Short mmCIF file of C-alpha atoms and ligand atoms in Angstrom, two decimals:
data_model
loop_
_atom_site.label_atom_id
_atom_site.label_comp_id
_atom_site.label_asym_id
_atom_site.label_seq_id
_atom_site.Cartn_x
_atom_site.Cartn_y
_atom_site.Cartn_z
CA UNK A 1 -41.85 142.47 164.37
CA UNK A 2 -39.27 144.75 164.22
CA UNK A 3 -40.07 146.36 160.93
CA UNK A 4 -43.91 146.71 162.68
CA UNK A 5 -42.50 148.47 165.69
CA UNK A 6 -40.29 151.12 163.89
CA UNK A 7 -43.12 151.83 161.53
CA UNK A 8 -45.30 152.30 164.66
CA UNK A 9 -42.67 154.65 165.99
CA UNK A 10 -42.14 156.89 163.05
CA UNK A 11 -45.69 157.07 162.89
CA UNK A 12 -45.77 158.47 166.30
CA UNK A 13 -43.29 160.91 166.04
CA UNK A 14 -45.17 161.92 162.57
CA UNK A 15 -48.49 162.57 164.59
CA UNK A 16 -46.65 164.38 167.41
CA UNK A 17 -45.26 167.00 164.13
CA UNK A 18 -49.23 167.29 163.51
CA UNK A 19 -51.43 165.83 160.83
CA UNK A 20 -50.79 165.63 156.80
CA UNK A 21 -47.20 164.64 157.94
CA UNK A 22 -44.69 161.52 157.26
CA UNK A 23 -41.57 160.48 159.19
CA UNK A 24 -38.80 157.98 158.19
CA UNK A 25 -38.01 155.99 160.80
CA UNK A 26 -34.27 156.99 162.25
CA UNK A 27 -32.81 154.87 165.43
CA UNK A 28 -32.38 158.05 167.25
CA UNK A 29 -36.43 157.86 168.01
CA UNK A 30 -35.53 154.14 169.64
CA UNK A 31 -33.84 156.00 171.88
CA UNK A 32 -36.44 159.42 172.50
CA UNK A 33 -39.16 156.31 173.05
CA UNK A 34 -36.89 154.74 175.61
CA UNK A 35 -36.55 157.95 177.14
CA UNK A 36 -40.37 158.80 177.68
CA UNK A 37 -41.02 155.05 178.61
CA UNK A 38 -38.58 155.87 181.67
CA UNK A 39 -40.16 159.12 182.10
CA UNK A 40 -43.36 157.48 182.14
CA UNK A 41 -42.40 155.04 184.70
CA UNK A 42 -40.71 157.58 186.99
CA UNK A 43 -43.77 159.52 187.02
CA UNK A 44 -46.11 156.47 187.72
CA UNK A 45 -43.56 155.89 190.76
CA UNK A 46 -43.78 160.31 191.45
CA UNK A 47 -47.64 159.42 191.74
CA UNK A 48 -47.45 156.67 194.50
CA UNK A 49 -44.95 158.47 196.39
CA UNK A 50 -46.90 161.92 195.83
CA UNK A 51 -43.68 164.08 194.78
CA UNK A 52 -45.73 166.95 194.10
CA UNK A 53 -45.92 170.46 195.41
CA UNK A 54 -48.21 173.31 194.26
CA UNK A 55 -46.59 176.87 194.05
CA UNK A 56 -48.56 179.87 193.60
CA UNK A 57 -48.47 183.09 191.67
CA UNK A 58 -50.79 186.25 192.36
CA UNK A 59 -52.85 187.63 189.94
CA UNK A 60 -52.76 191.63 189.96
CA UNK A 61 -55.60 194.17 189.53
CA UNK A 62 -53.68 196.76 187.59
CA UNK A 63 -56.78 199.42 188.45
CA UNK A 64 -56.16 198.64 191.79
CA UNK A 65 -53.00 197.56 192.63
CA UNK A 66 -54.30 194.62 194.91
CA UNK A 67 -54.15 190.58 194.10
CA UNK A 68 -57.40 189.34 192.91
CA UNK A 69 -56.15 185.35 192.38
CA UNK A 70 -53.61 183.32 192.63
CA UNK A 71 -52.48 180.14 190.08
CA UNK A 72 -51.64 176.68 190.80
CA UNK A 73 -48.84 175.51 189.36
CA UNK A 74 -47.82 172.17 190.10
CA UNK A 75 -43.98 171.17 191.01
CA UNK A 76 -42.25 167.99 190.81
CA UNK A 77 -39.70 167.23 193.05
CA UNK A 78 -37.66 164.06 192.41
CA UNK A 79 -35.14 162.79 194.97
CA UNK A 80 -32.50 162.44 192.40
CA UNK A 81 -32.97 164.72 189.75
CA UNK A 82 -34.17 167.57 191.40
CA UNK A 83 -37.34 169.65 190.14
CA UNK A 84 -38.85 168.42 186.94
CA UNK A 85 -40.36 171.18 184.97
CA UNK A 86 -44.39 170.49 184.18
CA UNK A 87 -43.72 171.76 180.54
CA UNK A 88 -41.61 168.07 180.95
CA UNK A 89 -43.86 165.96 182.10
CA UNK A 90 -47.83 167.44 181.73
CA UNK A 91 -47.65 166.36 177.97
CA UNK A 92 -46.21 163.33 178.55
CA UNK A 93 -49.31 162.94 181.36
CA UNK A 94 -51.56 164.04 179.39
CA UNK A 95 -50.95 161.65 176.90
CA UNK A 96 -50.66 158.79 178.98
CA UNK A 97 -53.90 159.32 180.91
CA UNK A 98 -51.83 160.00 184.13
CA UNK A 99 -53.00 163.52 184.42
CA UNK A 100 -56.52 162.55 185.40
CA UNK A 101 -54.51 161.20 188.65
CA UNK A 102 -52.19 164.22 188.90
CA UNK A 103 -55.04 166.68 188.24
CA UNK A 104 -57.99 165.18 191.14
CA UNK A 105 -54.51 165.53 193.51
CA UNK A 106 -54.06 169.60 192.00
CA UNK A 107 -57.87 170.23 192.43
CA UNK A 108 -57.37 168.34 195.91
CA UNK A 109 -54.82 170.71 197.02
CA UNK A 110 -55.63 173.70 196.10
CA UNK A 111 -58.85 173.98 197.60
CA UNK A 112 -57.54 172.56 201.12
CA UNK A 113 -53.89 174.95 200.75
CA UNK A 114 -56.27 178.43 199.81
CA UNK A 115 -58.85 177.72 202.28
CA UNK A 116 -55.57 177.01 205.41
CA UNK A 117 -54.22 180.09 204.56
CA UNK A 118 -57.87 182.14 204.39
CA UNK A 119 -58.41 180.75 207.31
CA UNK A 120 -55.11 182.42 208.78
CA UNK A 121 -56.10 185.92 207.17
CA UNK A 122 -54.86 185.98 203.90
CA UNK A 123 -57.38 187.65 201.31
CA UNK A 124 -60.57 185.65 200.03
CA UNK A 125 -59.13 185.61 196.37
CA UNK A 126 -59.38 182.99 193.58
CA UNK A 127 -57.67 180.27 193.28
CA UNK A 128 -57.13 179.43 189.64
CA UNK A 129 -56.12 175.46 188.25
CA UNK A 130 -55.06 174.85 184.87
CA UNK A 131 -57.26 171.76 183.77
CA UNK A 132 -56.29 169.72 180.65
CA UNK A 133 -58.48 168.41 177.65
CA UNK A 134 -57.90 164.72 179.09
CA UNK A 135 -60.16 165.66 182.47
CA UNK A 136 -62.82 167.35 180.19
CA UNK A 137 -63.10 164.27 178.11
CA UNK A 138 -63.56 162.72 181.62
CA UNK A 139 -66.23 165.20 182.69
CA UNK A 140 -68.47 163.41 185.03
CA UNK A 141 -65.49 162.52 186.97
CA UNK A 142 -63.87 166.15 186.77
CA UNK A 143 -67.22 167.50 188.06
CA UNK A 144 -67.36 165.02 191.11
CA UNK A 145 -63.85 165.66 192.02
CA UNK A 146 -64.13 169.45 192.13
CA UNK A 147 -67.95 169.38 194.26
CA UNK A 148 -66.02 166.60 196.80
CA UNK A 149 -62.74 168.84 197.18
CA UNK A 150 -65.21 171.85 197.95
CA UNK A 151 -66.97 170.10 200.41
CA UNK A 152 -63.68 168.19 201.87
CA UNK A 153 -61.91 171.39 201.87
CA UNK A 154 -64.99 174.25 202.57
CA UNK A 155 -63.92 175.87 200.27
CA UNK A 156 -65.98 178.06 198.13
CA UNK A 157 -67.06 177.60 194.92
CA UNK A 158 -66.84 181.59 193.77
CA UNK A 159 -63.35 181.36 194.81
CA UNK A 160 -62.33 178.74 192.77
CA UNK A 161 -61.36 179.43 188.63
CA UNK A 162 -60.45 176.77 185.98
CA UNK A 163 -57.63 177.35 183.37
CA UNK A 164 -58.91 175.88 180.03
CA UNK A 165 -56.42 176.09 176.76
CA UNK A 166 -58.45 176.41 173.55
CA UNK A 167 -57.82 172.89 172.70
CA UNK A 168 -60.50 171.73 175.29
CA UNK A 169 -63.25 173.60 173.46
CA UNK A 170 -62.99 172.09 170.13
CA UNK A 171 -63.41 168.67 171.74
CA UNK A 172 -67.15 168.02 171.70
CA UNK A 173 -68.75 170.94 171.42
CA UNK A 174 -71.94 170.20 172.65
CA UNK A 175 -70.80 167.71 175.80
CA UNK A 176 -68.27 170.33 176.64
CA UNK A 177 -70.59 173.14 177.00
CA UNK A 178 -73.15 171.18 179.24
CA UNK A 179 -69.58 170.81 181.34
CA UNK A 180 -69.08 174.53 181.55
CA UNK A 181 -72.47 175.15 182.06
CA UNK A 182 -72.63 173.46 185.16
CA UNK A 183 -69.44 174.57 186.42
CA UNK A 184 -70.56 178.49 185.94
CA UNK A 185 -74.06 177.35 187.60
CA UNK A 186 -71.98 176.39 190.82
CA UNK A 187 -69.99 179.60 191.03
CA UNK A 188 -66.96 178.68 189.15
CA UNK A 189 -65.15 181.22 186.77
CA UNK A 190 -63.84 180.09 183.93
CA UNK A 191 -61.22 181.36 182.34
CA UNK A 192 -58.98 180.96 178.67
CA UNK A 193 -55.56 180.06 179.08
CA UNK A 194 -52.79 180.95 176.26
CA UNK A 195 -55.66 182.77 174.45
CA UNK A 196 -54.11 183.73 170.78
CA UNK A 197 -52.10 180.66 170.53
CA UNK A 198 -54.51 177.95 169.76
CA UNK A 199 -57.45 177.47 167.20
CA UNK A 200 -58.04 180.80 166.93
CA UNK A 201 -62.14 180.15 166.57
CA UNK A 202 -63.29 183.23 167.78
CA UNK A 203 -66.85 181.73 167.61
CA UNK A 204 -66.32 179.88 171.14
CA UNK A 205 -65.85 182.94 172.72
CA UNK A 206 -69.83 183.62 172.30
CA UNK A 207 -70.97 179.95 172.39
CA UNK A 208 -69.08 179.14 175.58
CA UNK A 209 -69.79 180.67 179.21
CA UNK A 210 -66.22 182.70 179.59
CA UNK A 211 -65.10 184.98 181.97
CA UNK A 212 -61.65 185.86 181.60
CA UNK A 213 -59.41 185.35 178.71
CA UNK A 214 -55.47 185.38 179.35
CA UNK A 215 -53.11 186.94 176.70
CA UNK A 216 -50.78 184.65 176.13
CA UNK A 217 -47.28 185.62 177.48
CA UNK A 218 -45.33 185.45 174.09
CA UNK A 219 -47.51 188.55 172.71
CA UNK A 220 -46.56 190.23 176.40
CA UNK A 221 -42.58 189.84 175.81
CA UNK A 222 -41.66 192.06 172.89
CA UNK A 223 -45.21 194.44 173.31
CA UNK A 224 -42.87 197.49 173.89
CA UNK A 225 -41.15 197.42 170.51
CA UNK A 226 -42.99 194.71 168.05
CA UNK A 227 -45.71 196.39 166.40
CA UNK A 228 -47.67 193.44 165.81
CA UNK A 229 -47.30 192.44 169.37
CA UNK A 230 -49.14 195.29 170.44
CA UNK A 231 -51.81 195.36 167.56
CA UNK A 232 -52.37 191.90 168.85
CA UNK A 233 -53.17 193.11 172.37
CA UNK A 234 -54.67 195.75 171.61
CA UNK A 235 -57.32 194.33 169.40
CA UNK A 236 -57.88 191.28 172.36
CA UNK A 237 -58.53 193.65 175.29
CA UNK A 238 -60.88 195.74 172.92
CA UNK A 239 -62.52 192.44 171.80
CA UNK A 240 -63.20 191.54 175.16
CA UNK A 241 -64.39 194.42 176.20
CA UNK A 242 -67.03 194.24 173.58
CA UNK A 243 -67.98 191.01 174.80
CA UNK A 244 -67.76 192.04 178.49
CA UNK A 245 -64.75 189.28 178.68
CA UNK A 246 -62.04 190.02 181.37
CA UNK A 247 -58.47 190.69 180.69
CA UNK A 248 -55.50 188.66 182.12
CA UNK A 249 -52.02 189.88 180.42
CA UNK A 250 -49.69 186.34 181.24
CA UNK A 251 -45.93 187.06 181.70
CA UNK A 252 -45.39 190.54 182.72
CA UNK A 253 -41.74 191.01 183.48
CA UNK A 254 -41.01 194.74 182.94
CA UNK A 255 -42.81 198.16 184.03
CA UNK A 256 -42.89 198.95 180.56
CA UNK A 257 -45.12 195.95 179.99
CA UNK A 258 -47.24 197.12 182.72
CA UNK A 259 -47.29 200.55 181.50
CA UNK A 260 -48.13 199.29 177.91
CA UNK A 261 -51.29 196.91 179.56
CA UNK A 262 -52.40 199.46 181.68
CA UNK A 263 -52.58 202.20 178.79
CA UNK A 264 -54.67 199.41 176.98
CA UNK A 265 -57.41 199.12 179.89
CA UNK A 266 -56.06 195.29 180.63
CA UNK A 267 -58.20 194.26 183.41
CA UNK A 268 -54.92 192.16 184.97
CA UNK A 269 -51.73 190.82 185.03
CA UNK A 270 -49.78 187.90 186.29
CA UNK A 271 -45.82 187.61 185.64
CA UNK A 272 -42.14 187.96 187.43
CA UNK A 273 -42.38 191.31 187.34
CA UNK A 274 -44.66 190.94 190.82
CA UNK A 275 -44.12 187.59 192.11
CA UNK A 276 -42.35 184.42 191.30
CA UNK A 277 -44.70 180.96 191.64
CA UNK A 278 -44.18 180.21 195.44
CA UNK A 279 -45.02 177.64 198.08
CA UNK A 280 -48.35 178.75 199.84
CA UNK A 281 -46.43 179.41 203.21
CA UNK A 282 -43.89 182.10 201.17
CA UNK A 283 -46.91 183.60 199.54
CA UNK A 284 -48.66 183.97 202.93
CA UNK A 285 -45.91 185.63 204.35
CA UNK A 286 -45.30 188.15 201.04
CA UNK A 287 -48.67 189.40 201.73
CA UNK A 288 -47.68 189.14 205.61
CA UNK A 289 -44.82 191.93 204.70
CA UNK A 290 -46.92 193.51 202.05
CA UNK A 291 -45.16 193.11 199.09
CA UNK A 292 -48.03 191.84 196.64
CA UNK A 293 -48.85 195.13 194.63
CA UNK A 294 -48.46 196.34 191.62
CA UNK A 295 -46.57 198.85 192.97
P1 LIG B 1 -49.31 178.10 181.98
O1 LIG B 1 -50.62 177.66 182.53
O2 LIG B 1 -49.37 179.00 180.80
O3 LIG B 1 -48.56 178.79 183.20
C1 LIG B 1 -47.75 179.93 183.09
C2 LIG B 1 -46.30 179.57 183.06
O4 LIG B 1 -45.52 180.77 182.88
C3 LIG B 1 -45.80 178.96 184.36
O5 LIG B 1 -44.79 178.02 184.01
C4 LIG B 1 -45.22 180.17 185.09
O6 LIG B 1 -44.25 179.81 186.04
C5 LIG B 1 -44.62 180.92 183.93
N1 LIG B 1 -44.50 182.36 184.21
C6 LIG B 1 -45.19 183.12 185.07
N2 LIG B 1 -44.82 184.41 185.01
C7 LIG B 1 -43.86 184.49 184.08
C8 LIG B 1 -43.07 185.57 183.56
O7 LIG B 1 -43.19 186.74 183.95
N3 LIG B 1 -42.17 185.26 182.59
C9 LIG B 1 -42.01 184.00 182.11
N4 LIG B 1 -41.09 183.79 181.16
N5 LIG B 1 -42.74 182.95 182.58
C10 LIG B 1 -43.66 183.19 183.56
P2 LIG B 1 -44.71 176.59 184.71
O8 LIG B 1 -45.07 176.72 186.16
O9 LIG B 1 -43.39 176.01 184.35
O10 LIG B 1 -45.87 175.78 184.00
C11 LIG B 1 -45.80 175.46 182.65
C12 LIG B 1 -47.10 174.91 182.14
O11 LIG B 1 -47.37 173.62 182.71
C13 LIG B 1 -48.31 175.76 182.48
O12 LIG B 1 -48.40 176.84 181.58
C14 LIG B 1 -49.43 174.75 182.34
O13 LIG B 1 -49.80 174.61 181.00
C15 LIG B 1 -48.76 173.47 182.80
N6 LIG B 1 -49.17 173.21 184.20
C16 LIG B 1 -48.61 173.65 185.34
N7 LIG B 1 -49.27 173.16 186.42
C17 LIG B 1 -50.28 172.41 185.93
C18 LIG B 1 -51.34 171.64 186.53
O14 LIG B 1 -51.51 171.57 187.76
N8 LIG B 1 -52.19 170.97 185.69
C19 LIG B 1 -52.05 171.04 184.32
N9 LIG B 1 -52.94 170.38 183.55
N10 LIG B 1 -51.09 171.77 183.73
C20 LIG B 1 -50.21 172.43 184.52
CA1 LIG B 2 -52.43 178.57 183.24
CA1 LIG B 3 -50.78 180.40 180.02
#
C-alpha cells in the first residue's frame, strides 16, 4: 500500500513538472501533499464561511486618460493567517474542482458590487472576471450562472468582460467556440489574459471571437531596456492591430513603461503605476477625488 501511494505521489509531482517527465519519489513530497490536503480543507471551510472579498483595479485608456474597466480580483481573508494570495490557492482550486464554487460566487459579486456603485455615479465601465479552464469545461453551467447574476444583479451584459488564459482555448476547440459564441451574442467582451505566455497558437486568435488581448506583464517589466521585450510588444500591438484586436499592456509600474506603450499605439494599460487592486468602496471614492487618470 505504501509502495502504491508513493508511486502515486511521485507521479503527481512528475505531471505537475509537465509531460515526458519522471520523479523519484523523496519523503519531502509526503509532506508538500500534506500541506495542500490542509490547504484544501481550509479552503473547503473559506467556502462555507465565504472568506472572500473582490478588489478592483482600473483599466486605463492611454489615448484618453480616462478608466474604461475595472478587474476582479478575488481576496482571501483567513482569520488566522491573514490574506492568502490567489496565485496560492486558484491552482490548487482549480485542480480540485473548487473553483467552479469560488468562480459562480466572483461572477455573483461582481455584477451586484459594479452595478451598487453605478448606481451611486461611478462611470458605466466594464467589469472584467478572470474565468478558469475548469468553468469552460463546465460551460452550460458557466453560461447559466453569468445570464442569472445579470438578471439578479441588472446588470448589463456590454459591461461585463471575461478573462480567458490561452489554456482554455486549446480545450475543445469546437465546444469552446459555441461557448464564446454565445457569450459575444449576449454582449460580453472577451478578452486574452497573459497573452505571450501560453501555447503560443496564433491560429485561435482568428478562429475564436476576441476582443482584447492583454500583454502579459513580464514582457511590460524590463520593456525600457530588454530589446526583446520590446520587439515582443511591439510585434503584439501591431498584430492586433492587423486583426482589429484591442491592446491591454498588464503591469505598468513606471512612466517609462507608459511612455514606451503609448509610443507603440497600446490601446490600454492596467498596473501600480495608476492604481493598486482595491475594495469597491476605495475605488468609488478614488474616482470620488479624481485620482483615476493616466495622468
Ligand atoms: P492575473 O489575472 O494575471 O491578474 C493580474 C495580477 O497582477 C494580479 O495579481 C494583480 O494584483 C497583479 N498586478 C496588477 N498590476 C500590477 C503591477 O503593476 N505590477 C505587478 N507586479 N503586479 C500587478 P493577484 O491579484 O495576486 O492575482 C493573481 C492571479 O490569480 C491572477 O492573475 C489570476 O490568474 C488569478 N485570479 C485572481 N482572481 C481570480 C478569480 O476571481 N478567478 C480566477 N479564476 N482567477 C483569479
Ligand atoms: Ca486577469
Ligand atoms: Ca494577466
Amino acid at each position: 500500500d505504501e509502495l502504491l501511494r508513493n508511486a502515486d505521489m511521485a507521479m503527481y509531482h512528475a505531471k505537475e513538472e509537465g509531460k515526458n517527465n519522471f520523479q523519484f519519489f523523496m519523503p519531502a513530497m509526503n509532506k508538500q501533499a500534506h500541506n495542500r490536503l490542509l490547504l484544501e480543507n481550509k479552503l473547503r471551510n473559506a467556502i462555507e464561511q465565504n472568506h472572500f472579498q473582490l478588489f478592483y483595479q482600473p483599466q486605463m485608456d492611454l489615448k484618453t486618460g480616462d478608466i474604461i474597466g475595472t478587474e476582479a480580483l478575488i481576496r482571501w481573508f483567513d482569520p488566522e493567517q491573514g490574506m492568502i494570495s490567489p496565485a496560492e490557492f486558484i491552482p490548487l482550486a482549480e485542480d480540485t474542482g473548487l473553483i467552479g464554487q469560488i468562480g459562480d460566487w466572483v461572477i455573483k459579486t461582481a455584477c451586484g458590487e459594479m452595478k451598487i456603485l453605478q448606481d451611486k455615479g461611478f462611470p458605466k465601465v466594464k467589469v472584467a472576471i478572470n474565468v478558469s479552464a475548469f468553468q469552460f469545461r463546465h460551460g452550460k453551467h458557466l453560461a447559466r450562472v453569468i445570464s442569472q447574476s445579470l438578471v439578479d444583479s441588472e446588470y448589463s451584459a456590454e459591461l461585463l468582460a471575461l478573462e480567458l488564459t490561452e489554456s482554455v482555448l486549446i480545450d475543445d476547440i469546437k465546444e469552446t467556440l459555441g461557448i464564446l459564441n454565445a457569450m459575444r451574442g449576449m454582449g460580453i467582451t472577451l478578452a486574452i489574459d497573459d497573452f505571450g505566455t501560453g501555447y503560443s497558437s496564433l491560429s485561435y486568435l482568428k478562429q475564436f471571437p476576441i476582443d482584447i488581448l492583454k500583454i502579459d506583464q513580464s514582457f511590460i517589466r524590463d520593456i525600457t531596456t530588454d530589446m526583446s521585450d520590446k520587439a515582443i510588444v511591439s510585434a503584439i500591438i501591431a498584430m492586433a492591430k492587423q486583426l482589429e484586436i484591442d491592446v491591454l499592456a498588464e503591469g505598468v509600474e513606471t512612466l517609462e513603461h507608459q511612455a514606451f506603450l503609448q509610443s507603440q499605439g497600446c490601446d490600454y494599460v492596467q498596473g501600480y503605476l495608476y492604481c493598486r487592486p482595491i475594495p469597491a468602496d476605495e475605488l468609488f471614492s478614488r474616482w470620488q477625488n479624481k485620482e483615476l487618470t493616466t495622468g
